[in-house]
mmCIF file of N, CA and C in Angstrom:
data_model
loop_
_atom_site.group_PDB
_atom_site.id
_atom_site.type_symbol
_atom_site.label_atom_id
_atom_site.label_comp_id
_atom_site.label_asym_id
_atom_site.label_seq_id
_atom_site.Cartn_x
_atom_site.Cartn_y
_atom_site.Cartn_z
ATOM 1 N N UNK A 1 47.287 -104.634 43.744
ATOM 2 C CA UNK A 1 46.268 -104.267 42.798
ATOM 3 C C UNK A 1 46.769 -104.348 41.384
ATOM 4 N N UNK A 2 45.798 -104.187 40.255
ATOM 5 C CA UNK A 2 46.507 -104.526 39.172
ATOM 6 C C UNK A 2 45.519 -103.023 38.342
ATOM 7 N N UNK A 3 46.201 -102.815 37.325
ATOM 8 C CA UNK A 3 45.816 -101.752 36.955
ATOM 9 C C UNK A 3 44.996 -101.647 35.684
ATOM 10 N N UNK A 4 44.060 -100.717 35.174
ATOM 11 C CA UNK A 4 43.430 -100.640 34.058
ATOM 12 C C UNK A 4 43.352 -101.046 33.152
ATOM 13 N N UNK A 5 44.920 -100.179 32.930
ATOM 14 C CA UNK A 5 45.937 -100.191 31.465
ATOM 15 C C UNK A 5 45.981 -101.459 31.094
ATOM 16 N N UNK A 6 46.332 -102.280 32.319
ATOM 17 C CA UNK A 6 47.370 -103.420 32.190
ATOM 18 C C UNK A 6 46.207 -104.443 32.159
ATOM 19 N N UNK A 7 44.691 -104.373 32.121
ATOM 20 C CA UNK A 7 44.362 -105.293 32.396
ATOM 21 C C UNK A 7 43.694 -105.061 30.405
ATOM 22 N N UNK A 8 43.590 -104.040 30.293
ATOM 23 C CA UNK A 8 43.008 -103.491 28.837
ATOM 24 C C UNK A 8 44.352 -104.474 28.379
ATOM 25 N N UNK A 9 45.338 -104.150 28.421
ATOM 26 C CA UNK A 9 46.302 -104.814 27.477
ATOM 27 C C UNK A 9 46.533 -106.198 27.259
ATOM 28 N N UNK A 10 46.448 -107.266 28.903
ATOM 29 C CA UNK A 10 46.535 -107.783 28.811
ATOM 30 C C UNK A 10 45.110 -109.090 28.283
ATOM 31 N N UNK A 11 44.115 -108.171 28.265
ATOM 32 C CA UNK A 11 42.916 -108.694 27.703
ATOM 33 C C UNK A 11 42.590 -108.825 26.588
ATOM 34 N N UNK A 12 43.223 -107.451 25.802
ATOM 35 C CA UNK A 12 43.191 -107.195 24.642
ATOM 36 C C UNK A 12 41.735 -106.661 24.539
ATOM 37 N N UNK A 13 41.231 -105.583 25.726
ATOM 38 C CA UNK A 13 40.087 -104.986 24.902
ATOM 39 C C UNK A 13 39.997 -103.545 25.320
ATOM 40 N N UNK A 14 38.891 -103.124 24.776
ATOM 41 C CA UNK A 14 39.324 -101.113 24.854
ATOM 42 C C UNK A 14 38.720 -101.084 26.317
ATOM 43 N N UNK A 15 39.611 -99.982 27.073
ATOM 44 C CA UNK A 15 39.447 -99.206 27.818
ATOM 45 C C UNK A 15 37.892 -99.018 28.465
ATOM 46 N N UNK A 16 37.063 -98.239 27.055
ATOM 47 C CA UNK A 16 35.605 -98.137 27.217
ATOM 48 C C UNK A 16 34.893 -99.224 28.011
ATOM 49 N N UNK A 17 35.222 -100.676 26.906
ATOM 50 C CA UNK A 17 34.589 -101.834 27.316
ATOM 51 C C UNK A 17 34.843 -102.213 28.534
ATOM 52 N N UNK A 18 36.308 -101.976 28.783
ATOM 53 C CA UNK A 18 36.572 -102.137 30.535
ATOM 54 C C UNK A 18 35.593 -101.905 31.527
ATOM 55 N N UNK A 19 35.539 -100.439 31.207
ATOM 56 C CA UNK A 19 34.823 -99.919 31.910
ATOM 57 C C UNK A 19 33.211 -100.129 32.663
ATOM 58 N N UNK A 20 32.994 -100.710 31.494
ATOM 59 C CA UNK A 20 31.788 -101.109 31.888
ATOM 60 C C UNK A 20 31.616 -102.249 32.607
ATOM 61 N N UNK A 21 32.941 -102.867 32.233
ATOM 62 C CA UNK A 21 32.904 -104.020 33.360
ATOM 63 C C UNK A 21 33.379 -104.425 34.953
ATOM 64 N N UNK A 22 34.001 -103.351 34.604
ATOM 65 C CA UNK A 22 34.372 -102.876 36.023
ATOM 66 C C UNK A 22 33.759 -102.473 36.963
ATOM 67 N N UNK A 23 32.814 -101.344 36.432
ATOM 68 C CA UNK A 23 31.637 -101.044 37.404
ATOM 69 C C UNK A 23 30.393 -102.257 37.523
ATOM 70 N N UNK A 24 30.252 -103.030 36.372
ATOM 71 C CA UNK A 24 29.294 -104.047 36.661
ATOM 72 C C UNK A 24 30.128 -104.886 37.925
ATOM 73 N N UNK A 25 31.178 -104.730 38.036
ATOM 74 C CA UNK A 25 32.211 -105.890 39.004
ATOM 75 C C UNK A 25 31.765 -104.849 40.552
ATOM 76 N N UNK A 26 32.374 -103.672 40.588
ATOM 77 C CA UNK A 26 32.297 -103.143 41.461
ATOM 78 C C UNK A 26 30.702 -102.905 42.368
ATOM 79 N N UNK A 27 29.633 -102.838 41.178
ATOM 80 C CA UNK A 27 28.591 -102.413 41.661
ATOM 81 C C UNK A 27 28.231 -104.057 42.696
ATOM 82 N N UNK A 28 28.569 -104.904 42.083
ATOM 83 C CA UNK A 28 28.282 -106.220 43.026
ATOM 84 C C UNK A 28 28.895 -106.732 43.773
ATOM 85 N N UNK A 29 29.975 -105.863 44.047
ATOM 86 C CA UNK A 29 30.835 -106.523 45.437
ATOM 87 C C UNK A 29 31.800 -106.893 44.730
ATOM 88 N N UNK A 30 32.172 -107.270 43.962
ATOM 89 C CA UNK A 30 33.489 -108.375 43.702
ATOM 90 C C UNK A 30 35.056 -107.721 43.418
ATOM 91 N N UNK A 31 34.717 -106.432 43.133
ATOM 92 C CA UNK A 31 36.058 -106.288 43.524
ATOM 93 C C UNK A 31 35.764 -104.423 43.733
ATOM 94 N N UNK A 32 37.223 -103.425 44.231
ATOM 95 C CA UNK A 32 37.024 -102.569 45.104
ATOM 96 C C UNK A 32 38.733 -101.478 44.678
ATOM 97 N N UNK A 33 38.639 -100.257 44.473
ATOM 98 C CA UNK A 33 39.480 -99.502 43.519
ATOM 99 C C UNK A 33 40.291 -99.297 44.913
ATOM 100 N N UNK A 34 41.872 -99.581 44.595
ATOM 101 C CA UNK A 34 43.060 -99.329 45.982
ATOM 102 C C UNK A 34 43.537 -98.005 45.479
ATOM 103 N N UNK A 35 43.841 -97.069 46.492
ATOM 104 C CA UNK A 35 44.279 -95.895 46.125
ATOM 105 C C UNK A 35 45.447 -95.887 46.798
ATOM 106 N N UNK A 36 46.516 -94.907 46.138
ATOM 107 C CA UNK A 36 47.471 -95.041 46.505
ATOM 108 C C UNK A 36 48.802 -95.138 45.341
ATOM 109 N N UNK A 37 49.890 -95.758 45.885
ATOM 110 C CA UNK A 37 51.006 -95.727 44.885
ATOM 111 C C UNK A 37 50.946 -97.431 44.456
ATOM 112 N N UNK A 38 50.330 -98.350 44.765
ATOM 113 C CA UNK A 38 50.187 -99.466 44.665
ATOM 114 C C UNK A 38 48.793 -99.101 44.056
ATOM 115 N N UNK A 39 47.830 -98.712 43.098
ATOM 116 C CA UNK A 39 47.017 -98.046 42.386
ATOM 117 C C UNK A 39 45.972 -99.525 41.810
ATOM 118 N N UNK A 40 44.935 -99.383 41.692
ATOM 119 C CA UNK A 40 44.420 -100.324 40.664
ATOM 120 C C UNK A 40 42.955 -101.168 41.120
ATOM 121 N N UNK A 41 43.073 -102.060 41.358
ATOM 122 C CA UNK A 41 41.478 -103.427 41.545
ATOM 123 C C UNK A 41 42.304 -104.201 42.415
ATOM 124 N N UNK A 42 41.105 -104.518 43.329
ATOM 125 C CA UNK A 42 41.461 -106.240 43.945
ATOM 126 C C UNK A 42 40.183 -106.605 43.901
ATOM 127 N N UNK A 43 40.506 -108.175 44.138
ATOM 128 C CA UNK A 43 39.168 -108.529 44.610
ATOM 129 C C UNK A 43 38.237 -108.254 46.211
ATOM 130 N N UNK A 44 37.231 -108.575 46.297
ATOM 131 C CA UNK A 44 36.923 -108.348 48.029
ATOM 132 C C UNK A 44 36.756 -109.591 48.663
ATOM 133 N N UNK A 45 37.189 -110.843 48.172
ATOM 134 C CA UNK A 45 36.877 -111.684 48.456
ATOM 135 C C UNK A 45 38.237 -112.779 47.776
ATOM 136 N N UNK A 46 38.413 -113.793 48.799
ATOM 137 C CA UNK A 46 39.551 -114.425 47.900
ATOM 138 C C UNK A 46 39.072 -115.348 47.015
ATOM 139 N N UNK A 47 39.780 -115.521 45.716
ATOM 140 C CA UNK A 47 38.975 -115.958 44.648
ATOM 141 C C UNK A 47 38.437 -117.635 44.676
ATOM 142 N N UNK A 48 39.195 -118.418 45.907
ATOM 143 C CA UNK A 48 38.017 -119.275 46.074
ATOM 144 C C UNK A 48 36.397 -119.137 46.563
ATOM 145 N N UNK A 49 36.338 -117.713 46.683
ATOM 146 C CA UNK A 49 35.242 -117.318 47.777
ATOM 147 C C UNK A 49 34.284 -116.636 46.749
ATOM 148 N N UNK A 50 34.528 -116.797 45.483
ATOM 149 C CA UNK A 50 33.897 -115.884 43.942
ATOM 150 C C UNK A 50 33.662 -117.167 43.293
ATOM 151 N N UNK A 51 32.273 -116.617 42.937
ATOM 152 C CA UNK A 51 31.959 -117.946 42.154
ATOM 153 C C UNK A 51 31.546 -117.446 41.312
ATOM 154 N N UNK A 52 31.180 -118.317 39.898
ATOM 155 C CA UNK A 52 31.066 -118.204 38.379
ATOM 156 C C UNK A 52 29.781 -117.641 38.320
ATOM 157 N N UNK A 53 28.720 -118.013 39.474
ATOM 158 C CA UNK A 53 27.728 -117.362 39.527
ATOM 159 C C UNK A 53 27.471 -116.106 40.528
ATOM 160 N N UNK A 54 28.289 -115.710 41.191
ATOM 161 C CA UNK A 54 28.400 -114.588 41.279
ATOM 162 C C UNK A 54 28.805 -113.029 40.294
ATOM 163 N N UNK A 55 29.524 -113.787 39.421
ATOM 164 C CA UNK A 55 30.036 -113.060 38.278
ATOM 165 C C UNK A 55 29.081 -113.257 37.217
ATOM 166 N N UNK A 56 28.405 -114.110 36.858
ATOM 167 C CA UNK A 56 27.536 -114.141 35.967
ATOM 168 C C UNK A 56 26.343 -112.681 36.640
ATOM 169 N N UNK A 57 25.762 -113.274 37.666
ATOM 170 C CA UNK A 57 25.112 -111.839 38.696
ATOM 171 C C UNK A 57 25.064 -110.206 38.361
ATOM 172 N N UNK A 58 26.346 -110.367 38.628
ATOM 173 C CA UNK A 58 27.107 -109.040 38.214
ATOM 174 C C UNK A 58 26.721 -108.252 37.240
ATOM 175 N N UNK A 59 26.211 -109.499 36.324
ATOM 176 C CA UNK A 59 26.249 -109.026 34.536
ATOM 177 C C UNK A 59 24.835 -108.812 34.006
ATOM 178 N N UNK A 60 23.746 -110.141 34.806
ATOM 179 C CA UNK A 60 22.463 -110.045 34.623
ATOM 180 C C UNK A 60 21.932 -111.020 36.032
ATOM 181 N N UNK A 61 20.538 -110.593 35.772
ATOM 182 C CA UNK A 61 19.965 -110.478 37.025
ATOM 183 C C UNK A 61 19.549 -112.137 37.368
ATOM 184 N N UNK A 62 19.715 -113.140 36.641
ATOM 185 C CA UNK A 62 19.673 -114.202 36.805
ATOM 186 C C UNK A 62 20.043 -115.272 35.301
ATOM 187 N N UNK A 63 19.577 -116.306 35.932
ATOM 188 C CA UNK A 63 19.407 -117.719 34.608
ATOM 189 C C UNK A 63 18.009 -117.889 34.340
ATOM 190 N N UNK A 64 17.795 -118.140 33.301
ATOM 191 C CA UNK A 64 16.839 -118.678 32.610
ATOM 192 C C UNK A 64 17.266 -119.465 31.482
ATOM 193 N N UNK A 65 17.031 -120.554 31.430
ATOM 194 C CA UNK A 65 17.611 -121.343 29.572
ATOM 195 C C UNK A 65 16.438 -121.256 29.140
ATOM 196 N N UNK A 66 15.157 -121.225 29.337
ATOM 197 C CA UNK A 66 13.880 -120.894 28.601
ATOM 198 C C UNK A 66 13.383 -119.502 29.371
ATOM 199 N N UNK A 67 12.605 -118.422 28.507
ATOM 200 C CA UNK A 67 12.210 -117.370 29.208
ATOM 201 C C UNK A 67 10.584 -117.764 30.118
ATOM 202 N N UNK A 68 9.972 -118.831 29.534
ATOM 203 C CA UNK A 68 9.387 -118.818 30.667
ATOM 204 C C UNK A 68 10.014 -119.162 32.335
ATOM 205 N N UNK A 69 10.887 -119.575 32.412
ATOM 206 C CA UNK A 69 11.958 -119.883 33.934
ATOM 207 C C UNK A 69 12.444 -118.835 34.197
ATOM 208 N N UNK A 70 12.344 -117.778 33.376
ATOM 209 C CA UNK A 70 12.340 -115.910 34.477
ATOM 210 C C UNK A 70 11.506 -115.661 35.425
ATOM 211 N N UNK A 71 11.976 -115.279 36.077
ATOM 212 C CA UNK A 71 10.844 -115.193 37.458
ATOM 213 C C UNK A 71 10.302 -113.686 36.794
ATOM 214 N N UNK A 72 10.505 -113.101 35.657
ATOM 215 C CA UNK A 72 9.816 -111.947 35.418
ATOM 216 C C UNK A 72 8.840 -112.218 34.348
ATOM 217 N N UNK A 73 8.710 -113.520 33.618
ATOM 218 C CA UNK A 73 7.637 -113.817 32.829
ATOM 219 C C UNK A 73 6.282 -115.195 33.880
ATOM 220 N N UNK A 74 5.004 -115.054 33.871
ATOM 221 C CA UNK A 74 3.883 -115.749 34.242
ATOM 222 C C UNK A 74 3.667 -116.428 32.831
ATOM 223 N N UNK A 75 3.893 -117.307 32.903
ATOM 224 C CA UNK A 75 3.360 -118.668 31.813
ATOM 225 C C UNK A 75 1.874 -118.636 32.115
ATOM 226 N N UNK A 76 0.866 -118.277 31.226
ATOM 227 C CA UNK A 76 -0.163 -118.965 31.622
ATOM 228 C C UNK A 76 -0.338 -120.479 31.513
ATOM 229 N N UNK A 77 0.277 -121.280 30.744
ATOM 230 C CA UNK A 77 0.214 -122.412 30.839
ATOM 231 C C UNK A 77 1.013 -123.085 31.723
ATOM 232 N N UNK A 78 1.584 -122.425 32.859
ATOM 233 C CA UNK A 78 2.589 -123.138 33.660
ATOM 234 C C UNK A 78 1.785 -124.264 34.623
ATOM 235 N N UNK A 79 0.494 -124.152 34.730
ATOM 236 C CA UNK A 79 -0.188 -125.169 35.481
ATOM 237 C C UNK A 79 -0.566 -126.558 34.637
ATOM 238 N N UNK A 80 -0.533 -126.161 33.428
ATOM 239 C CA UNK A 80 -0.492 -127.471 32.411
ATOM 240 C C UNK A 80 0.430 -127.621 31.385
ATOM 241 N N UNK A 81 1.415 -127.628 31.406
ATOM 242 C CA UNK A 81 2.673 -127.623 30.972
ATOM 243 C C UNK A 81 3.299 -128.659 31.424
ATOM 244 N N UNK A 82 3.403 -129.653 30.283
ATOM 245 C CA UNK A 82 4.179 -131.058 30.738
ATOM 246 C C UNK A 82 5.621 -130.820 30.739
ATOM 247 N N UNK A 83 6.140 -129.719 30.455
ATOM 248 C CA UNK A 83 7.787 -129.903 30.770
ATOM 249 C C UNK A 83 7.999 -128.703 31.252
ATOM 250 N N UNK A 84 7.472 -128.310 32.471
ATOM 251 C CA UNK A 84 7.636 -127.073 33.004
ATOM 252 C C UNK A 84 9.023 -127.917 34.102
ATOM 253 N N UNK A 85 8.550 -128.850 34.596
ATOM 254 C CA UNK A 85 9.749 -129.637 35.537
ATOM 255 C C UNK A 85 10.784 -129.751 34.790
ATOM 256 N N UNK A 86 10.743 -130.234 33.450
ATOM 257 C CA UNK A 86 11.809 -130.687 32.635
ATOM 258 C C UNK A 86 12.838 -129.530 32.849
ATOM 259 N N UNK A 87 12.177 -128.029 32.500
ATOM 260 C CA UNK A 87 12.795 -127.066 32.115
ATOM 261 C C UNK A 87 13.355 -126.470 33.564
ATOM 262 N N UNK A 88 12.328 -126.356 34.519
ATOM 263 C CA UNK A 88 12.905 -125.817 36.002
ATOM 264 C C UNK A 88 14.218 -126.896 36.539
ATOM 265 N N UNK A 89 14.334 -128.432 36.035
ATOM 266 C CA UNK A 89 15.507 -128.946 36.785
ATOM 267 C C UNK A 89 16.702 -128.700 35.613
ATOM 268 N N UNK A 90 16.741 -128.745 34.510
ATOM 269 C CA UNK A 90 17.588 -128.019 33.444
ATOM 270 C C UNK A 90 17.997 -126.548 34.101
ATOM 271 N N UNK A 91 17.085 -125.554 34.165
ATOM 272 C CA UNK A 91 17.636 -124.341 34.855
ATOM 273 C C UNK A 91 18.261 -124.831 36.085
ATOM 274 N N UNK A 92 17.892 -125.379 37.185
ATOM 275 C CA UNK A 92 18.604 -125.314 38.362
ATOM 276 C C UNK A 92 20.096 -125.994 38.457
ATOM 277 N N UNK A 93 20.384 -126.869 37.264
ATOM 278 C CA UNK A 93 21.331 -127.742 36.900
ATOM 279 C C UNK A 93 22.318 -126.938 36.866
ATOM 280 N N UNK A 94 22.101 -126.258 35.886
ATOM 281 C CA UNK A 94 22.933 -124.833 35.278
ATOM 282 C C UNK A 94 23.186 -123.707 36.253
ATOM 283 N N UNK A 95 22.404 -123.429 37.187
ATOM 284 C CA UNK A 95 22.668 -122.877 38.418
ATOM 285 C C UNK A 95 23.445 -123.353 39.181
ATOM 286 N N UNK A 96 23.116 -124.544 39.542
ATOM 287 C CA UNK A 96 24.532 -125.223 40.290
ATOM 288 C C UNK A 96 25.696 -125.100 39.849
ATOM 289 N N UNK A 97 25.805 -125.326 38.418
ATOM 290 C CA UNK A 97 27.074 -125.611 37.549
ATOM 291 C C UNK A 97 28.293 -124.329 37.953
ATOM 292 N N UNK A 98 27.452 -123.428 37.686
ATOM 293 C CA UNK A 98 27.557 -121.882 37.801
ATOM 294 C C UNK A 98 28.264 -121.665 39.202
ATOM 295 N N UNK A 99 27.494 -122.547 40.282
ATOM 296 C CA UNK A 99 27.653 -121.875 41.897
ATOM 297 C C UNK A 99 28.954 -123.430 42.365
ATOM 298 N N UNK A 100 28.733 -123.767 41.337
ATOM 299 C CA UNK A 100 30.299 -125.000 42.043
ATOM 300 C C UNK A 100 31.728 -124.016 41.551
ATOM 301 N N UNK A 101 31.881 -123.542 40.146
ATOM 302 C CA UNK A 101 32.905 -123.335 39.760
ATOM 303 C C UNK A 101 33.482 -122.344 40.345
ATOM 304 N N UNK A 102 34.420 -121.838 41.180
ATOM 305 C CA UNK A 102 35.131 -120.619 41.898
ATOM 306 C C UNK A 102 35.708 -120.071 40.882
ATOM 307 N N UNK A 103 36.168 -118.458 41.278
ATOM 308 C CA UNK A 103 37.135 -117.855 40.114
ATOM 309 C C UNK A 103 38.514 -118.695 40.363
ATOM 310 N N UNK A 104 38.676 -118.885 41.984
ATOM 311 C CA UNK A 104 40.186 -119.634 41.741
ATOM 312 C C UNK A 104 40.177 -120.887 40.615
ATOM 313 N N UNK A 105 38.896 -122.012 40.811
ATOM 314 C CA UNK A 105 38.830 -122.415 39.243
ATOM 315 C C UNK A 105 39.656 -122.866 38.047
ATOM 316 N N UNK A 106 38.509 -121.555 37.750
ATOM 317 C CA UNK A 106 38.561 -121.130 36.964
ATOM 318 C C UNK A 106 39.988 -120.465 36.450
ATOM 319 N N UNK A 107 40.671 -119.655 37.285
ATOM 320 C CA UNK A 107 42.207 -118.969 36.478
ATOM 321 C C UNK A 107 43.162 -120.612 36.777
ATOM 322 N N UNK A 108 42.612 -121.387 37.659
ATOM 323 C CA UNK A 108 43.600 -122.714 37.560
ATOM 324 C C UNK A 108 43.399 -123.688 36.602
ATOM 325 N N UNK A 109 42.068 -122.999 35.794
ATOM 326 C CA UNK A 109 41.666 -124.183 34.257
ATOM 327 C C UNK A 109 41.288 -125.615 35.109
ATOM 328 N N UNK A 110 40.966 -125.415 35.871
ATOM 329 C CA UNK A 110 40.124 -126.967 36.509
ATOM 330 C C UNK A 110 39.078 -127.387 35.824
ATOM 331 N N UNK A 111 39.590 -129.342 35.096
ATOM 332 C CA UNK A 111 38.261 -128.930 34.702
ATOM 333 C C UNK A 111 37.363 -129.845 35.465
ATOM 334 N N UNK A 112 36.187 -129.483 34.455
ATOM 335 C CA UNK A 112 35.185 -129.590 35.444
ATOM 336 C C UNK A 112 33.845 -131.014 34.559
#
């Protein structure tokens, strides 16, 4: 496990801010507090098995690159809307993009 402190330090950000990200991490599965003398975070999953869009998840409840492509906004013009396709294969693009990249990845700087 790796610890708080050490991840505040080695991130370079406060504690507070941690925090909040931690529980956004924890509340979605991705990683899980070890108790003990070996103290700290792991992941629950090995980090080829974490994807960029799982972690994006974590943070907010989906993608949208236009807010009408929220599944929480009704376009009334979505039935005559000449680039409603344009915009739904742009979003799903970016979804993929998201669901190819793993955290392993990602800490190996693969690019992409």
């Amino acid at each position: 496990g790796i610890l708080q402190k050490d991840i505040s330090k080695n991130q370079k950000i406060s504690i507070k801010y941690l925090d909040q990200i931690i529980l956004a991490l924890k509340t979605a599965d991705l990683i899980v507090n070890i108790k003990g003398k070996k103290s700290g975070y792991r992941l629950t999953r090995n980090a080829s098995e974490i994807t960029a869009l799982d972690i994006h998840y974590a943070f907010e409840p989906e993608i949208a690159v236009i807010d009408c492509m929220s599944e929480k906004v009704k376009c009334q013009r979505e039935e005559i809307c000449y680039t409603n396709s344009f915009w739904a294969s742009l979003n799903q693009v970016i979804i993929d993009y998201f669901a190819d990249a793993t955290l392993e990845d990602l800490v190996n700087k693969r690019k992409f």
